[in-house]
Structure formats: C-alpha cells, structure tokens
Amino acid sequence: MVCDSLWIVGASRSGKTARLVKQFCNWVQTENPNQELFYTKKPEPQKNFRRQQHPSLQQTEPAVLVFAANDDNRRQLADRIVTSTQGKYPVRAKTILGFFQDEIILFWPLLIQSLHLKAQFPVRLRPETEQELATLLWRSAVNENFLQALGGSEYRGVRRILDLLQLAAYSGVACEDISQILTKAILPQENTVNLDPQLLGTLLLDWRNWCLERGLLTYGIITELWCQHLLSDRLYQQRLVKRYQAVLADDVDEYPGVARRLFDFLLNEGAVGAFSYNPDGAVRYLLGADPKYLEELARRCRVEFLNQPAENSLANTLCVPMVELVTESMMPSSLPEVVRSIQTTSRAQLLRLTAEEIVKAIKSKEVEADQVAIIAPGLDAIARYTLVEILSKQGIFLESLNDQRPLIASPVIRALLTLMALVYPDLGRLVDRDAVAEMLVVLSKGEGERGRG
C-alpha cells in the first residue's frame, strides 16, 4: 500500500524545509486535477445575512495547515512558500501553540456552552501577569517551606507550579490527573522536603478554574482546553475536517506531544501530511517537546532520508574533533589546521586580537565580510562596543543577531522612565540626579534635531 503522506528525515541544513516547500508546490500545482481539494471555496452570497456560514469558512485560501517550530521559522517558511509559488497561494503558517490559541478564540462560544462558562470575550494573560495573579491567589494557601522546596523563593516556586500545568497540557494530561501522577513519581523516601502532590494539584485546579471564570487564558490553559475539550467535540471535528485537507509541519522533533493528536486526527479523516524530522535535533526535549512520540507518525507515512551534507559546512570537518574536545578533554593543539586558537592573558587583549584576525582575513580577501559570524556567549556591552569600534574603523560594520538586552539598557527608555517618575505622584524619590541629567540630555537632543530639520 502506497502512503500519500510524507515523512522527511535529515540533519540540520540537509534540505528538509526545501523538500517540504516542494511538496506544497506539488499539492497546489496547476496541473493537479484535484487542486480544488486543497482550497476552501467561498460560498455563494445569500440574501439573509444571518444565515451565512462562519467567516473562517468563507475565505478562498489554501486548506493546508502549515506549521513551524518557532515564530522566526514560521515567517521564513511562509516567505519561502510564497516565493516558490510566485505569490499565487499565500499561506498563513502557524506555530502549534499559535494554532491552539486561534482555535480556542474562534470556537470560544462552543466552549462556553460545553463548559458552562460565563459569556465573555477571552483575554490571554502575558507570562508576567500570570505570575503575579497566581502569586496573589496562592499566597494564603502555601507557606515559605513549601515554596522553598520548589525553588528557593516565592517567585521561582510559583513559576515551577505554573510550568507543571503547561508541561502536563503539552503532553495531553488533564489538570485533574497531575496530583495522581506526581504521587506516583515522587517516592515517600525521596520526598525529604515535604512536597505535597495533592496540594500542588489543588493549587493548579484552583488557578485554572479561577482563570476560566474570568475568561483569562494562559498557554497551559489554552492547550488543555483544545486537547481535553475542543478536539473531542463532534461539531469542532466536523469544522476542522472541512477546513483542512492537508497538513505540513517542519521540525516536528521540537513539537509538544499533543501536536500528534491533531496530526493523527487529520490523517484518520483522510487528510494528507508532510513532516520533517531531525533525529539529532530535539532542542526542546524535556521543555515541552516529545520527539520520540512524534516520531511514531513515520509509520503512517512514506519515509524519505536526506543524507546530503550542507555545502561548505564547518560541521563536516569540525563536528567530531569538537565533540572529542568536550568529552575527552583534548588539547587545543590537536584541533584541525583550519581552526586558529588565540590565547591571551586578558579579556581586552583577546577581543582586540580577535577583531584584528577578522580584519586581516577580510582585507586579504580570504573571506567576504558577510561570511563572518562572531559567536560570543555572554557578550556584554563593553565587549560589544570594543568589537564594533575596532571593526567599524576598518570599514567593517556589524549586525547584531538575536541581541537580547533589557529595555532599560536603552538611553531613550531610561529617559522616559525618569520622566514618568517626575509626572506621576509619589515616585520622585526613586529618581537620582544623574538620571535627571541623562533625561535632559537625551530628550533635549531629540528636540534640537527636530528644530534644525
């Protein structure tokens, strides 16, 4: 029996995503006589507006679910599909959690009816708001020893309890079953910190019910609602089958286990699927991803292996030596000749020599400037400024990738916060004179530039 669905296995940069994009093009190509199967058709206009179908079923769009592991990959995958199809078949790629959130909001009236909730529009809580509200709700129910057993502080203890709900939802476990699972997992002789699984389960149930009564949603609650209530609803199942006839998912080794319930349901209902899987990936294993459980989908698909290595990849020559360097404590002198080791007695000298090596390689045409990547774990503001200053003087400009700095690091943000402290009552005592001086310099500079323009 020939399987219509496709399971693509390959390492990083082996062409898995490109193969998925090609498969999408095969699904929607013009010469495909069944092309209309992958498009939801716009219904004929009706005289009675109230009898029209749901807006989500009135759009003429590809009836293909497209998934990516994270938001950055989602945008890139959507762009590649649009480019490959010359914009004829625009798609809306989603992360698996983004899809759950859209479905919960779209079918919220159905959940109101089935769970007997108050009729109000749902509001998703940001993680920091979730943390604050849960702390206030549980403060009277837990003591300091209990929270210290979970994380050493109230903040970390509350965060770990909330993470239990989210991880359970990702694996398809109902909130009511968490305490039972914890009771079996935590042996009495090992529970030296007096951690009560029943209390943990009660806290999570109280939190979930408190949120649902007020229409508040978190990632954990959204996932549990979709898995435990929405997917089992017959009306929702009928709508889901009508809306989507195909599913395309990239890097499923980074998906939570509950994603397989969606894939299994669609495949059982006759949908066709295409999935890419990296056996050496699973970067989110034990953080919500369940690669081994997702890998069982391969039994329902035709498997393709992509073994071609990426062109000009350092992994071809450095993978084995680097692993041995970490695991066997090899000396740096045993590395391949393509690796140049720089050893200094000070951090400042190390940064300068590194920048000079980059300048030398670019000036000698050994590499192009856009082919250089500087990987510096824990790069602080001083090191960043040093590298930028040295390279900029040589006409080499840097672009920071994934530059994660707090907002307070920006002078403009600090100036606005200082201004707010002076405007709102009882906050002036929090501002020192240096912050006021910086605010005046930053804001007056912007005003001067506008005046000269």
Short mmCIF file of C-alpha atoms in Angstrom, two decimals:
data_model
loop_
_atom_site.label_atom_id
_atom_site.label_comp_id
_atom_site.label_asym_id
_atom_site.label_seq_id
_atom_site.Cartn_x
_atom_site.Cartn_y
_atom_site.Cartn_z
CA MET A 1 0.00 0.00 0.00
CA VAL A 2 1.41 3.40 -1.00
CA CYS A 3 1.18 6.12 1.64
CA ASP A 4 0.20 9.58 0.48
CA SER A 5 1.78 11.31 3.46
CA LEU A 6 5.49 12.07 3.57
CA TRP A 7 7.97 11.82 6.45
CA ILE A 8 11.30 13.55 5.75
CA VAL A 9 14.31 12.66 7.89
CA GLY A 10 17.54 14.62 7.80
CA ALA A 11 20.12 16.50 9.81
CA SER A 12 20.38 20.28 10.04
CA ARG A 13 20.83 22.04 6.68
CA SER A 14 20.16 18.84 4.76
CA GLY A 15 17.29 20.35 2.76
CA LYS A 16 14.27 19.26 4.81
CA THR A 17 12.48 22.59 4.61
CA ALA A 18 13.17 22.89 0.87
CA ARG A 19 11.65 19.43 0.40
CA LEU A 20 8.56 20.48 2.33
CA VAL A 21 8.16 23.58 0.18
CA LYS A 22 8.47 21.43 -2.94
CA GLN A 23 5.81 19.10 -1.57
CA PHE A 24 3.47 22.05 -1.01
CA CYS A 25 4.03 23.14 -4.60
CA ASN A 26 3.17 19.62 -5.75
CA TRP A 27 -0.08 19.79 -3.81
CA VAL A 28 -1.26 23.04 -5.34
CA GLN A 29 0.30 22.90 -8.79
CA THR A 30 -1.92 23.94 -11.68
CA GLU A 31 -1.81 20.62 -13.49
CA ASN A 32 -3.10 18.79 -10.44
CA PRO A 33 -6.67 17.72 -11.32
CA ASN A 34 -7.55 17.63 -7.62
CA GLN A 35 -6.26 21.12 -6.92
CA GLU A 36 -9.63 22.29 -5.71
CA LEU A 37 -9.42 19.79 -2.87
CA PHE A 38 -6.84 21.98 -1.17
CA TYR A 39 -8.89 25.16 -1.24
CA THR A 40 -11.85 26.21 0.80
CA LYS A 41 -14.46 27.59 -1.56
CA LYS A 42 -16.25 30.83 -0.99
CA PRO A 43 -19.98 30.19 -0.67
CA GLU A 44 -22.49 31.88 -2.90
CA PRO A 45 -23.85 35.16 -1.49
CA GLN A 46 -27.11 34.75 0.38
CA LYS A 47 -29.90 37.18 0.86
CA ASN A 48 -30.26 36.53 4.56
CA PHE A 49 -27.03 37.68 6.20
CA ARG A 50 -27.75 35.84 9.43
CA ARG A 51 -27.74 32.50 7.64
CA GLN A 52 -24.26 32.87 6.22
CA GLN A 53 -21.57 30.45 7.28
CA HIS A 54 -18.85 31.24 9.78
CA PRO A 55 -16.35 33.83 8.42
CA SER A 56 -13.49 31.34 8.71
CA LEU A 57 -15.19 29.14 6.12
CA GLN A 58 -15.94 31.95 3.66
CA GLN A 59 -12.35 32.66 2.65
CA THR A 60 -10.90 31.23 -0.50
CA GLU A 61 -7.50 30.12 0.71
CA PRO A 62 -5.27 27.03 0.77
CA ALA A 63 -6.84 24.45 3.04
CA VAL A 64 -3.38 23.40 4.18
CA LEU A 65 -2.22 23.68 7.77
CA VAL A 66 1.40 24.90 7.76
CA PHE A 67 3.39 24.62 10.98
CA ALA A 68 6.87 25.67 12.10
CA ALA A 69 8.70 25.11 15.38
CA ASN A 70 9.02 28.79 16.37
CA ASP A 71 7.97 32.23 15.24
CA ASP A 72 11.16 33.02 13.31
CA ASN A 73 10.99 29.76 11.36
CA ARG A 74 7.28 30.38 10.77
CA ARG A 75 7.94 33.66 8.96
CA GLN A 76 10.77 32.17 6.93
CA LEU A 77 8.72 29.13 5.91
CA ALA A 78 5.78 31.29 4.83
CA ASP A 79 8.10 33.53 2.79
CA ARG A 80 9.69 30.54 1.07
CA ILE A 81 6.33 29.09 0.14
CA VAL A 82 5.08 32.40 -1.23
CA THR A 83 8.30 32.86 -3.22
CA SER A 84 8.21 29.33 -4.63
CA THR A 85 4.58 29.68 -5.71
CA GLN A 86 5.12 33.24 -7.04
CA GLY A 87 2.57 34.55 -4.57
CA LYS A 88 -0.33 32.65 -6.13
CA TYR A 89 -1.02 30.64 -2.99
CA PRO A 90 -0.50 32.81 0.10
CA VAL A 91 -0.36 30.81 3.30
CA ARG A 92 -0.69 31.51 7.00
CA ALA A 93 1.95 29.47 8.75
CA LYS A 94 1.50 28.92 12.48
CA THR A 95 3.34 27.58 15.47
CA ILE A 96 1.46 24.77 17.16
CA LEU A 97 0.66 26.95 20.19
CA GLY A 98 -0.40 29.81 17.95
CA PHE A 99 -2.82 27.46 16.21
CA PHE A 100 -4.29 26.30 19.53
CA GLN A 101 -4.79 29.91 20.61
CA ASP A 102 -6.56 30.85 17.38
CA GLU A 103 -8.82 27.82 17.62
CA ILE A 104 -9.76 28.48 21.24
CA ILE A 105 -10.68 32.10 20.49
CA LEU A 106 -12.53 31.17 17.30
CA PHE A 107 -14.60 28.46 18.99
CA TRP A 108 -14.92 30.15 22.37
CA PRO A 109 -18.74 30.19 22.16
CA LEU A 110 -18.65 26.41 21.80
CA LEU A 111 -16.54 26.11 24.96
CA ILE A 112 -18.86 28.49 26.82
CA GLN A 113 -21.74 26.17 26.03
CA SER A 114 -19.99 22.89 26.83
CA LEU A 115 -18.16 24.04 29.98
CA HIS A 116 -20.95 26.37 31.21
CA LEU A 117 -18.64 29.37 31.35
CA LYS A 118 -19.63 32.99 31.70
CA ALA A 119 -20.30 34.58 28.30
CA GLN A 120 -17.39 36.99 27.97
CA PHE A 121 -14.62 37.51 25.47
CA PRO A 122 -11.40 35.67 26.44
CA VAL A 123 -8.23 37.56 27.30
CA ARG A 124 -4.80 35.95 27.10
CA LEU A 125 -2.50 36.61 30.03
CA ARG A 126 1.11 37.51 29.46
CA PRO A 127 3.55 35.33 31.48
CA GLU A 128 4.43 38.16 33.85
CA THR A 129 0.75 38.88 34.54
CA GLU A 130 0.10 35.17 35.00
CA GLN A 131 2.91 35.03 37.55
CA GLU A 132 1.58 37.99 39.52
CA LEU A 133 -2.04 36.82 39.65
CA ALA A 134 -1.10 33.25 40.60
CA THR A 135 1.12 34.55 43.40
CA LEU A 136 -1.73 36.62 44.85
CA LEU A 137 -4.16 33.69 44.55
CA TRP A 138 -1.87 31.16 46.25
CA ARG A 139 -0.18 33.36 48.84
CA SER A 140 -2.60 32.38 51.60
CA ALA A 141 -2.55 28.67 50.72
CA VAL A 142 1.18 27.90 50.79
CA ASN A 143 3.90 28.53 53.34
CA GLU A 144 7.51 29.53 52.94
CA ASN A 145 8.87 25.98 53.38
CA PHE A 146 6.68 24.69 50.56
CA LEU A 147 7.86 27.36 48.15
CA GLN A 148 11.49 26.86 49.13
CA ALA A 149 11.13 23.18 48.32
CA LEU A 150 10.07 24.15 44.82
CA GLY A 151 12.62 26.79 44.03
CA GLY A 152 14.03 28.64 46.99
CA SER A 153 11.92 31.77 46.56
CA GLU A 154 8.29 32.69 46.12
CA TYR A 155 8.83 33.77 42.52
CA ARG A 156 10.56 30.57 41.41
CA GLY A 157 8.18 28.37 43.38
CA VAL A 158 5.10 29.88 41.73
CA ARG A 159 6.76 29.69 38.32
CA ARG A 160 7.51 25.99 38.70
CA ILE A 161 3.94 25.23 39.75
CA LEU A 162 2.60 27.06 36.69
CA ASP A 163 5.10 25.20 34.50
CA LEU A 164 3.62 21.91 35.72
CA LEU A 165 0.26 22.85 34.24
CA GLN A 166 1.85 23.85 30.95
CA LEU A 167 4.01 20.72 30.63
CA ALA A 168 1.05 18.50 31.52
CA ALA A 169 -1.09 20.17 28.88
CA TYR A 170 1.66 19.76 26.27
CA SER A 171 1.71 16.03 26.94
CA GLY A 172 -2.09 15.71 26.82
CA VAL A 173 -2.56 15.19 30.59
CA ALA A 174 -5.62 16.75 32.19
CA CYS A 175 -5.15 19.08 35.13
CA GLU A 176 -7.18 16.73 37.35
CA ASP A 177 -4.59 13.96 36.83
CA ILE A 178 -1.49 15.95 37.78
CA SER A 179 -1.60 15.19 41.51
CA GLN A 180 -2.05 11.46 40.86
CA ILE A 181 0.95 11.38 38.51
CA LEU A 182 3.10 13.32 40.97
CA THR A 183 2.13 10.95 43.78
CA LYS A 184 3.43 8.00 41.77
CA ALA A 185 6.53 9.85 40.60
CA ILE A 186 7.65 11.17 44.00
CA LEU A 187 8.55 8.28 46.28
CA PRO A 188 7.91 8.85 50.01
CA GLN A 189 11.52 8.10 50.96
CA GLU A 190 12.76 10.60 48.37
CA ASN A 191 10.36 13.36 49.39
CA THR A 192 12.61 14.82 52.09
CA VAL A 193 11.29 18.34 51.56
CA ASN A 194 7.68 17.50 52.44
CA LEU A 195 6.37 18.26 48.97
CA ASP A 196 2.62 17.51 48.90
CA PRO A 197 1.44 16.38 45.42
CA GLN A 198 -2.20 16.76 46.44
CA LEU A 199 -1.62 20.39 47.37
CA LEU A 200 0.08 21.02 44.03
CA GLY A 201 -2.88 19.53 42.18
CA THR A 202 -5.33 21.59 44.23
CA LEU A 203 -3.43 24.81 43.57
CA LEU A 204 -3.45 24.19 39.82
CA LEU A 205 -7.15 23.31 39.75
CA ASP A 206 -8.00 26.45 41.70
CA TRP A 207 -5.87 28.54 39.34
CA ARG A 208 -7.38 27.06 36.18
CA ASN A 209 -10.96 27.41 37.42
CA TRP A 210 -10.28 30.96 38.65
CA CYS A 211 -8.99 31.94 35.20
CA LEU A 212 -11.86 30.30 33.30
CA GLU A 213 -14.43 32.06 35.47
CA ARG A 214 -12.95 35.37 34.35
CA GLY A 215 -12.19 34.43 30.75
CA LEU A 216 -8.41 34.52 31.28
CA LEU A 217 -6.22 32.26 29.16
CA THR A 218 -2.60 31.13 29.53
CA TYR A 219 -0.58 28.86 27.25
CA GLY A 220 -1.19 25.92 29.55
CA ILE A 221 -4.94 26.53 29.82
CA ILE A 222 -5.24 27.11 26.06
CA THR A 223 -3.50 23.82 25.29
CA GLU A 224 -5.58 21.88 27.82
CA LEU A 225 -8.86 23.35 26.54
CA TRP A 226 -8.01 22.41 22.98
CA CYS A 227 -6.83 18.90 23.82
CA GLN A 228 -9.31 17.89 26.52
CA HIS A 229 -12.46 19.65 25.34
CA LEU A 230 -12.33 21.15 21.86
CA LEU A 231 -10.78 18.26 19.94
CA SER A 232 -13.27 15.80 21.40
CA ASP A 233 -16.25 17.94 20.37
CA ARG A 234 -18.04 16.49 17.33
CA LEU A 235 -19.04 19.86 15.91
CA TYR A 236 -15.45 21.10 16.09
CA GLN A 237 -14.21 17.91 14.47
CA GLN A 238 -16.58 18.42 11.55
CA ARG A 239 -15.43 22.01 11.09
CA LEU A 240 -11.77 21.02 11.29
CA VAL A 241 -12.14 18.36 8.61
CA LYS A 242 -13.96 20.76 6.28
CA ARG A 243 -11.36 23.49 6.70
CA TYR A 244 -8.18 21.49 6.21
CA GLN A 245 -7.37 18.62 3.86
CA ALA A 246 -3.59 18.70 4.28
CA VAL A 247 -1.01 19.45 6.97
CA LEU A 248 2.62 20.45 6.51
CA ALA A 249 4.89 20.61 9.57
CA ASP A 250 8.58 21.48 9.73
CA ASP A 251 10.91 20.27 12.53
CA VAL A 252 8.34 18.18 14.37
CA ASP A 253 11.07 16.98 16.73
CA GLU A 254 10.52 20.31 18.54
CA TYR A 255 6.72 19.95 18.88
CA PRO A 256 4.84 19.02 22.07
CA GLY A 257 3.29 15.58 22.24
CA VAL A 258 -0.24 16.98 22.00
CA ALA A 259 0.51 18.03 18.41
CA ARG A 260 0.37 14.38 17.40
CA ARG A 261 -3.30 14.23 18.39
CA LEU A 262 -4.02 16.89 15.79
CA PHE A 263 -1.94 15.15 13.13
CA ASP A 264 -3.46 11.72 13.88
CA PHE A 265 -6.97 13.09 13.74
CA LEU A 266 -6.46 14.79 10.37
CA LEU A 267 -4.74 11.74 8.88
CA ASN A 268 -7.53 9.47 10.17
CA GLU A 269 -10.06 11.70 8.44
CA GLY A 270 -8.33 11.37 5.07
CA ALA A 271 -6.03 14.39 5.10
CA VAL A 272 -2.55 14.14 3.61
CA GLY A 273 0.53 15.22 5.55
CA ALA A 274 4.17 16.15 5.08
CA PHE A 275 6.51 16.28 8.07
CA SER A 276 10.22 16.95 8.54
CA TYR A 277 12.16 15.40 11.42
CA ASN A 278 15.72 15.80 12.65
CA PRO A 279 16.80 12.74 14.70
CA ASP A 280 19.69 14.77 16.15
CA GLY A 281 17.55 17.81 16.94
CA ALA A 282 15.02 17.95 19.79
CA VAL A 283 16.48 21.11 21.31
CA ARG A 284 13.32 21.48 23.42
CA TYR A 285 13.35 17.93 24.75
CA LEU A 286 12.05 17.92 28.36
CA LEU A 287 10.98 21.54 27.88
CA GLY A 288 7.68 20.66 26.23
CA ALA A 289 8.83 18.74 23.16
CA ASP A 290 8.30 14.98 22.80
CA PRO A 291 10.32 13.90 19.73
CA LYS A 292 10.06 10.14 20.30
CA TYR A 293 6.27 10.29 20.50
CA LEU A 294 6.07 12.41 17.34
CA GLU A 295 8.47 10.06 15.55
CA GLU A 296 5.85 7.32 15.66
CA LEU A 297 3.97 9.24 12.95
CA ALA A 298 6.55 7.92 10.49
CA ARG A 299 4.70 4.59 10.48
CA ARG A 300 1.82 6.27 8.68
CA CYS A 301 3.96 7.97 6.04
CA ARG A 302 6.33 7.29 3.20
CA VAL A 303 9.79 7.94 4.63
CA GLU A 304 12.49 9.87 2.77
CA PHE A 305 16.05 10.24 4.04
CA LEU A 306 18.11 13.31 3.16
CA ASN A 307 21.75 12.47 3.68
CA GLN A 308 23.49 15.09 1.56
CA PRO A 309 25.66 17.36 3.74
CA ALA A 310 25.42 21.11 3.52
CA GLU A 311 27.90 22.72 1.15
CA ASN A 312 30.99 24.34 2.68
CA SER A 313 29.85 23.40 6.16
CA LEU A 314 32.26 23.51 9.08
CA ALA A 315 30.36 20.59 10.58
CA ASN A 316 31.96 18.25 8.04
CA THR A 317 35.44 18.87 9.44
CA LEU A 318 34.86 20.11 12.97
CA CYS A 319 31.98 18.02 14.29
CA VAL A 320 33.98 15.03 15.52
CA PRO A 321 37.00 17.00 16.87
CA MET A 322 34.77 19.45 18.73
CA VAL A 323 32.78 16.65 20.37
CA GLU A 324 36.00 14.93 21.39
CA LEU A 325 37.33 18.22 22.75
CA VAL A 326 34.35 18.46 25.10
CA THR A 327 34.03 14.80 26.06
CA GLU A 328 37.68 13.69 26.14
CA SER A 329 39.43 16.93 27.18
CA MET A 330 41.69 17.10 24.15
CA MET A 331 44.38 19.72 23.95
CA PRO A 332 43.68 22.68 21.60
CA SER A 333 46.76 21.75 19.57
CA SER A 334 45.00 18.59 18.40
CA LEU A 335 42.33 20.56 16.53
CA PRO A 336 42.38 20.65 12.70
CA GLU A 337 44.55 23.21 10.94
CA VAL A 338 41.51 25.24 9.86
CA VAL A 339 40.99 26.19 13.50
CA ARG A 340 43.20 29.01 14.76
CA SER A 341 43.50 29.27 18.51
CA ILE A 342 44.03 32.68 20.14
CA GLN A 343 45.28 32.66 23.71
CA THR A 344 45.79 35.79 25.79
CA THR A 345 46.18 36.74 29.43
CA SER A 346 43.43 39.39 29.42
CA ARG A 347 39.94 39.69 28.04
CA ALA A 348 40.60 43.07 26.42
CA GLN A 349 43.57 41.69 24.51
CA LEU A 350 41.53 38.68 23.41
CA LEU A 351 38.82 40.92 21.94
CA ARG A 352 41.38 43.08 20.14
CA LEU A 353 43.29 40.14 18.65
CA THR A 354 40.03 38.52 17.54
CA ALA A 355 38.95 41.70 15.78
CA GLU A 356 42.36 42.05 14.15
CA GLU A 357 42.20 38.49 12.83
CA ILE A 358 38.80 39.25 11.27
CA VAL A 359 40.12 42.44 9.68
CA LYS A 360 43.15 40.60 8.34
CA ALA A 361 41.05 37.84 6.79
CA ILE A 362 38.69 40.31 5.11
CA LYS A 363 41.43 42.63 3.86
CA SER A 364 43.32 39.70 2.34
CA LYS A 365 40.16 38.57 0.52
CA GLU A 366 40.29 35.26 2.34
CA VAL A 367 36.61 35.71 3.22
CA GLU A 368 33.91 38.25 2.50
CA ALA A 369 32.59 40.44 5.28
CA ASP A 370 29.10 38.93 5.05
CA GLN A 371 30.59 35.44 5.52
CA VAL A 372 31.92 36.18 9.02
CA ALA A 373 29.92 35.31 12.13
CA ILE A 374 31.12 36.25 15.60
CA ILE A 375 29.74 33.89 18.23
CA ALA A 376 30.35 35.27 21.70
CA PRO A 377 28.37 33.71 24.57
CA GLY A 378 27.61 36.22 27.30
CA LEU A 379 28.68 39.21 25.23
CA ASP A 380 28.27 42.29 27.38
CA ALA A 381 28.02 45.94 26.39
CA ILE A 382 31.75 46.60 26.78
CA ALA A 383 32.80 43.66 24.62
CA ARG A 384 30.17 44.53 22.02
CA TYR A 385 31.37 48.14 21.89
CA THR A 386 35.00 47.04 21.58
CA LEU A 387 34.32 44.76 18.60
CA VAL A 388 32.09 47.31 16.88
CA GLU A 389 34.59 50.13 17.39
CA ILE A 390 37.61 48.21 16.05
CA LEU A 391 35.82 46.78 13.02
CA SER A 392 33.96 50.00 12.18
CA LYS A 393 37.23 51.93 11.94
CA GLN A 394 38.27 49.46 9.24
CA GLY A 395 35.04 49.93 7.29
CA ILE A 396 33.53 46.66 8.53
CA PHE A 397 30.07 47.06 10.03
CA LEU A 398 28.33 44.56 12.31
CA GLU A 399 24.74 43.48 12.55
CA SER A 400 23.65 42.00 15.87
CA LEU A 401 21.60 38.83 15.61
CA ASN A 402 19.29 37.88 18.46
CA ASP A 403 20.59 40.77 20.51
CA GLN A 404 18.82 40.27 23.82
CA ARG A 405 19.26 43.25 26.08
CA PRO A 406 16.79 44.66 28.63
CA LEU A 407 14.83 47.75 27.68
CA ILE A 408 16.50 49.66 30.49
CA ALA A 409 19.76 49.42 28.51
CA SER A 410 18.39 51.97 26.03
CA PRO A 411 19.02 55.66 26.97
CA VAL A 412 15.68 56.66 25.46
CA ILE A 413 13.81 54.16 27.62
CA ARG A 414 15.65 55.31 30.74
CA ALA A 415 14.79 58.91 29.91
CA LEU A 416 11.10 58.09 29.50
CA LEU A 417 11.04 56.16 32.79
CA THR A 418 12.64 59.11 34.56
CA LEU A 419 10.09 61.45 33.02
CA MET A 420 7.24 59.21 34.16
CA ALA A 421 8.63 59.20 37.71
CA LEU A 422 8.52 63.00 37.70
CA VAL A 423 4.99 63.16 36.27
CA TYR A 424 3.24 60.58 38.45
CA PRO A 425 2.84 61.40 42.16
CA ASP A 426 4.95 59.82 44.92
CA LEU A 427 7.60 58.50 42.50
CA GLY A 428 10.09 61.35 42.51
CA ARG A 429 12.01 59.82 45.40
CA LEU A 430 13.02 56.94 43.10
CA VAL A 431 14.96 59.21 40.73
CA ASP A 432 18.51 60.40 41.30
CA ARG A 433 20.10 63.49 39.80
CA ASP A 434 22.20 61.51 37.31
CA ALA A 435 19.04 60.02 35.79
CA VAL A 436 17.50 63.51 35.51
CA ALA A 437 20.64 64.79 33.80
CA GLU A 438 20.57 61.90 31.32
CA MET A 439 16.90 62.53 30.63
CA LEU A 440 17.50 66.20 29.87
CA VAL A 441 20.38 65.39 27.54
CA VAL A 442 18.53 62.66 25.64
CA LEU A 443 15.22 64.48 25.27
CA SER A 444 16.73 67.90 24.53
CA LYS A 445 18.93 66.33 21.85
CA GLY A 446 15.88 64.94 20.11
CA GLU A 447 14.14 68.31 20.32
CA GLY A 448 17.19 70.07 18.88
CA GLU A 449 17.36 67.70 15.93
CA ARG A 450 13.69 68.30 15.18
CA GLY A 451 14.21 72.07 15.37
CA ARG A 452 17.11 72.02 12.94
CA GLY A 453 15.11 69.89 10.50
#
